[in-house]
Amino acid sequence: MTKLFITFEGPEGSGKTSVIKHVKRYLTTHHINSIITREPGGIKISEAIRDIILDKNNTEMDAHTEALLFAASRSQHFHEKIVPELEKGTLILCDRFLDSSLAYQGYARNLGIDKVLSINKFGIGDHLPDLTIFIDVPPEVGLKRVFANQRETDRLDLETLAFHKKVYEGYQLLAKRFPKRIKIVDGTQSKKAVIADTIELIKPYL
Ligand code: TYD
């Protein structure tokens, strides 16, 4: 039974969603039962909250409201899906989690990392992922990829480059603050190398 909670973090266009799919394939070939889930979202209530947060028309959304909505979405996702799956022994691969809120709302939106941590603690208690993979891609590179791929953009993609630079700085601060939990992968390498490095970091936990 592999009771492991792994999260994937990174700026826009870091390629984490595709890396996660490859990790899942690796786990399946090694007979390890895993699921992929994502934030904000993963279940009905949290997906509904996601639609409100990312709606490009909601330009008037206050930063505090945004942080609370992410925390509410996370709390529901955590209690309804993550905890029961972990109890069953499923390995969880989660596309974004708490560190996204700490980097985007706490640091880039200037609400304060500790304040955002405390509203999240109200929702999920002291639970943290066992391992967090940070796919390190500078914001200029990531955003270029987002617009080149013509993936549909959302309210947060449309923030300024200065905002995305702050998100990136926020992640670097978090990696320094939680060095045991947050492991960094160089996301500017070839896709194959990014996947290989990620799997190497996960192996010791299996
Ligand atoms: P998503 O389409 O999932 O983006 P990506 O493919 O980059 O993961 O949109 C999620 C957006 O929400 C993304 O811009 C990051 C942001 N976000 C926060 O600001 N705070 C959070 O707590 C989470 C989970 C996401």
Short mmCIF file of C-alpha atoms and ligand atoms in Angstrom, two decimals:
data_model
loop_
_atom_site.label_atom_id
_atom_site.label_comp_id
_atom_site.label_asym_id
_atom_site.label_seq_id
_atom_site.Cartn_x
_atom_site.Cartn_y
_atom_site.Cartn_z
CA MET A 1 0.00 0.00 0.00
CA THR A 2 1.49 3.33 -1.07
CA LYS A 3 -0.05 6.08 1.00
CA LEU A 4 1.60 9.02 -0.67
CA PHE A 5 0.44 12.52 -1.46
CA ILE A 6 2.51 14.16 -4.19
CA THR A 7 1.81 17.63 -5.56
CA PHE A 8 3.15 19.36 -8.66
CA GLU A 9 3.76 23.06 -8.80
CA GLY A 10 5.10 25.56 -11.26
CA PRO A 11 4.37 28.77 -13.11
CA GLU A 12 2.10 28.94 -16.15
CA GLY A 13 3.42 26.84 -19.02
CA SER A 14 5.73 24.75 -16.86
CA GLY A 15 4.44 21.58 -18.50
CA LYS A 16 3.47 19.94 -15.20
CA THR A 17 0.19 18.51 -16.48
CA SER A 18 2.00 16.46 -19.12
CA VAL A 19 4.72 15.39 -16.63
CA ILE A 20 2.03 14.14 -14.24
CA LYS A 21 0.52 11.92 -16.96
CA HIS A 22 3.92 10.32 -17.57
CA VAL A 23 4.47 9.78 -13.85
CA LYS A 24 1.11 8.02 -13.64
CA ARG A 25 2.09 5.77 -16.56
CA TYR A 26 5.35 4.90 -14.77
CA LEU A 27 3.46 4.07 -11.57
CA THR A 28 0.96 1.89 -13.42
CA THR A 29 3.76 -0.14 -15.03
CA HIS A 30 5.13 -0.68 -11.52
CA HIS A 31 1.71 -1.81 -10.26
CA ILE A 32 1.22 1.22 -8.04
CA ASN A 33 -2.36 2.43 -7.85
CA SER A 34 -2.56 6.20 -8.34
CA ILE A 35 -4.98 8.93 -9.35
CA ILE A 36 -4.46 12.32 -10.93
CA THR A 37 -6.45 15.21 -9.56
CA ARG A 38 -6.11 18.98 -9.87
CA GLU A 39 -6.68 22.27 -8.13
CA PRO A 40 -8.69 24.32 -8.22
CA GLY A 41 -11.17 21.55 -8.99
CA GLY A 42 -11.07 17.77 -8.89
CA ILE A 43 -14.69 17.33 -7.77
CA LYS A 44 -18.06 18.94 -8.53
CA ILE A 45 -18.16 21.66 -5.84
CA SER A 46 -14.51 22.61 -6.36
CA GLU A 47 -14.90 22.71 -10.15
CA ALA A 48 -17.85 25.09 -9.67
CA ILE A 49 -15.69 27.34 -7.46
CA ARG A 50 -12.92 27.09 -10.10
CA ASP A 51 -15.28 28.47 -12.75
CA ILE A 52 -15.97 31.55 -10.60
CA ILE A 53 -12.29 32.14 -9.82
CA LEU A 54 -10.96 31.75 -13.36
CA ASP A 55 -13.81 33.50 -15.21
CA LYS A 56 -12.23 36.28 -17.28
CA ASN A 57 -15.31 38.46 -16.65
CA ASN A 58 -14.72 38.52 -12.89
CA THR A 59 -12.17 41.32 -13.15
CA GLU A 60 -13.49 43.00 -9.99
CA MET A 61 -12.59 40.03 -7.76
CA ASP A 62 -10.81 41.18 -4.60
CA ALA A 63 -7.54 39.39 -3.74
CA HIS A 64 -8.91 38.27 -0.34
CA THR A 65 -11.99 36.78 -2.00
CA GLU A 66 -9.76 34.99 -4.49
CA ALA A 67 -7.62 33.51 -1.69
CA LEU A 68 -10.69 32.41 0.28
CA LEU A 69 -12.26 30.79 -2.78
CA PHE A 70 -9.07 28.84 -3.53
CA ALA A 71 -8.93 27.75 0.12
CA ALA A 72 -12.62 26.74 0.08
CA SER A 73 -12.17 24.78 -3.11
CA ARG A 74 -9.11 23.06 -1.61
CA SER A 75 -10.86 22.19 1.65
CA GLN A 76 -13.71 20.44 -0.17
CA HIS A 77 -11.35 18.65 -2.56
CA PHE A 78 -9.13 17.54 0.32
CA HIS A 79 -11.91 16.17 2.52
CA GLU A 80 -14.11 14.73 -0.19
CA LYS A 81 -11.47 13.20 -2.43
CA ILE A 82 -7.83 13.28 -1.28
CA VAL A 83 -8.25 11.94 2.27
CA PRO A 84 -10.60 9.03 1.36
CA GLU A 85 -8.33 8.01 -1.54
CA LEU A 86 -5.24 8.12 0.69
CA GLU A 87 -7.10 5.99 3.24
CA LYS A 88 -7.69 3.43 0.50
CA GLY A 89 -3.96 3.39 -0.19
CA THR A 90 -4.10 5.29 -3.48
CA LEU A 91 -1.11 7.41 -4.40
CA ILE A 92 -2.31 10.94 -5.16
CA LEU A 93 -0.80 13.03 -7.95
CA CYS A 94 -2.23 16.51 -7.53
CA ASP A 95 -1.76 19.25 -10.14
CA ARG A 96 -1.26 22.32 -7.90
CA PHE A 97 -2.11 22.50 -4.17
CA LEU A 98 -1.38 24.74 -1.19
CA ASP A 99 1.90 26.14 -2.55
CA SER A 100 0.02 27.69 -5.50
CA SER A 101 -2.01 29.74 -3.03
CA LEU A 102 1.11 30.69 -1.08
CA ALA A 103 2.96 31.80 -4.25
CA TYR A 104 0.06 33.42 -6.17
CA GLN A 105 -2.15 34.89 -3.44
CA GLY A 106 0.31 35.04 -0.54
CA TYR A 107 3.33 36.43 -2.34
CA ALA A 108 2.33 37.76 -5.77
CA ARG A 109 -0.93 39.34 -4.58
CA ASN A 110 0.84 40.62 -1.43
CA LEU A 111 -1.61 39.07 1.03
CA GLY A 112 1.29 37.51 2.94
CA ILE A 113 2.42 33.88 2.78
CA ASP A 114 1.65 33.28 6.48
CA LYS A 115 -1.83 34.80 6.29
CA VAL A 116 -2.73 32.64 3.31
CA LEU A 117 -1.23 29.62 5.06
CA SER A 118 -3.46 30.29 8.07
CA ILE A 119 -6.73 30.48 6.09
CA ASN A 120 -5.76 27.22 4.42
CA LYS A 121 -5.01 25.61 7.76
CA PHE A 122 -8.59 26.38 8.72
CA GLY A 123 -9.64 24.23 5.76
CA ILE A 124 -7.11 21.39 5.72
CA GLY A 125 -5.45 21.48 9.14
CA ASP A 126 -1.72 20.84 9.32
CA HIS A 127 -1.72 18.37 6.44
CA LEU A 128 0.99 18.94 3.87
CA PRO A 129 1.96 16.89 0.83
CA ASP A 130 4.64 14.21 1.38
CA LEU A 131 6.51 15.53 -1.65
CA THR A 132 6.12 18.56 -3.91
CA ILE A 133 7.75 18.68 -7.33
CA PHE A 134 8.40 22.24 -8.47
CA ILE A 135 8.90 22.42 -12.23
CA ASP A 136 11.22 25.37 -12.54
CA VAL A 137 10.56 27.45 -15.66
CA PRO A 138 11.22 31.20 -15.73
CA PRO A 139 7.99 33.16 -16.27
CA GLU A 140 9.05 34.58 -19.65
CA VAL A 141 9.60 31.05 -21.02
CA GLY A 142 6.40 29.66 -19.48
CA LEU A 143 4.16 32.44 -20.74
CA LYS A 144 5.64 32.19 -24.24
CA ARG A 145 4.68 28.50 -24.23
CA VAL A 146 1.13 29.23 -23.04
CA PHE A 147 0.49 31.71 -25.83
CA ALA A 148 2.31 29.62 -28.48
CA ASN A 149 0.20 26.55 -27.60
CA GLN A 150 -2.92 28.67 -27.88
CA ARG A 151 -4.37 26.96 -24.83
CA GLU A 152 -7.42 28.86 -23.68
CA THR A 153 -6.28 31.60 -21.32
CA ASP A 154 -7.94 32.32 -17.97
CA ARG A 155 -8.14 35.34 -15.64
CA LEU A 156 -4.79 34.55 -14.00
CA ASP A 157 -2.91 33.90 -17.27
CA LEU A 158 -3.89 37.43 -18.29
CA GLU A 159 -2.06 39.02 -15.35
CA THR A 160 1.03 41.10 -16.17
CA LEU A 161 4.52 39.67 -16.61
CA ALA A 162 5.46 41.49 -13.38
CA PHE A 163 2.80 39.44 -11.53
CA HIS A 164 4.11 36.16 -12.97
CA LYS A 165 7.67 37.16 -12.01
CA LYS A 166 6.46 37.60 -8.43
CA VAL A 167 4.76 34.18 -8.52
CA TYR A 168 8.10 32.71 -9.57
CA GLU A 169 9.93 34.54 -6.77
CA GLY A 170 7.28 33.28 -4.36
CA TYR A 171 7.92 29.68 -5.37
CA GLN A 172 11.65 30.16 -4.86
CA LEU A 173 11.02 31.47 -1.34
CA LEU A 174 8.81 28.46 -0.61
CA ALA A 175 11.45 26.03 -1.90
CA LYS A 176 13.90 27.60 0.56
CA ARG A 177 11.39 27.48 3.40
CA PHE A 178 10.38 23.83 2.85
CA PRO A 179 13.58 22.28 1.42
CA LYS A 180 12.74 18.73 2.56
CA ARG A 181 9.31 18.69 0.97
CA ILE A 182 9.79 20.81 -2.18
CA LYS A 183 12.14 19.36 -4.80
CA ILE A 184 13.10 21.36 -7.88
CA VAL A 185 13.21 20.02 -11.45
CA ASP A 186 14.73 22.12 -14.25
CA GLY A 187 11.72 22.56 -16.53
CA THR A 188 13.71 24.16 -19.36
CA GLN A 189 15.28 20.80 -20.29
CA SER A 190 13.80 18.43 -22.89
CA LYS A 191 10.45 16.93 -21.90
CA LYS A 192 12.12 13.52 -21.62
CA ALA A 193 14.72 14.84 -19.15
CA VAL A 194 12.09 16.64 -17.06
CA ILE A 195 10.08 13.41 -16.77
CA ALA A 196 13.18 11.33 -15.95
CA ASP A 197 14.32 13.79 -13.24
CA THR A 198 10.84 13.85 -11.73
CA ILE A 199 10.63 10.06 -11.56
CA GLU A 200 14.08 9.89 -9.93
CA LEU A 201 12.87 12.24 -7.19
CA ILE A 202 9.73 10.18 -6.59
CA LYS A 203 11.43 6.75 -6.53
CA PRO A 204 12.80 6.96 -2.96
CA TYR A 205 9.24 7.53 -1.66
CA LEU A 206 7.80 4.41 -3.30
P1 TYD B 1 -5.05 26.05 -14.50
O1 TYD B 1 -5.79 26.13 -15.80
O2 TYD B 1 -5.22 24.83 -13.69
O3 TYD B 1 -3.55 26.43 -14.76
P2 TYD B 1 -2.26 25.56 -14.93
O4 TYD B 1 -2.47 24.73 -16.16
O5 TYD B 1 -1.20 26.60 -15.07
O6 TYD B 1 -2.12 24.74 -13.67
O7 TYD B 1 -5.47 27.36 -13.70
C1 TYD B 1 -5.17 27.52 -12.44
C2 TYD B 1 -4.77 28.96 -12.22
O8 TYD B 1 -5.07 29.30 -10.89
C3 TYD B 1 -3.28 29.17 -12.42
O9 TYD B 1 -3.07 30.45 -12.98
C4 TYD B 1 -2.76 29.18 -11.02
C5 TYD B 1 -3.89 29.73 -10.22
N1 TYD B 1 -3.98 29.28 -8.81
C6 TYD B 1 -3.83 30.20 -7.81
O10 TYD B 1 -3.64 31.40 -8.06
N2 TYD B 1 -3.95 29.78 -6.49
C7 TYD B 1 -4.19 28.49 -6.18
O11 TYD B 1 -4.29 28.14 -4.99
C8 TYD B 1 -4.33 27.54 -7.24
C9 TYD B 1 -4.61 26.09 -6.94
C10 TYD B 1 -4.22 27.97 -8.54
#
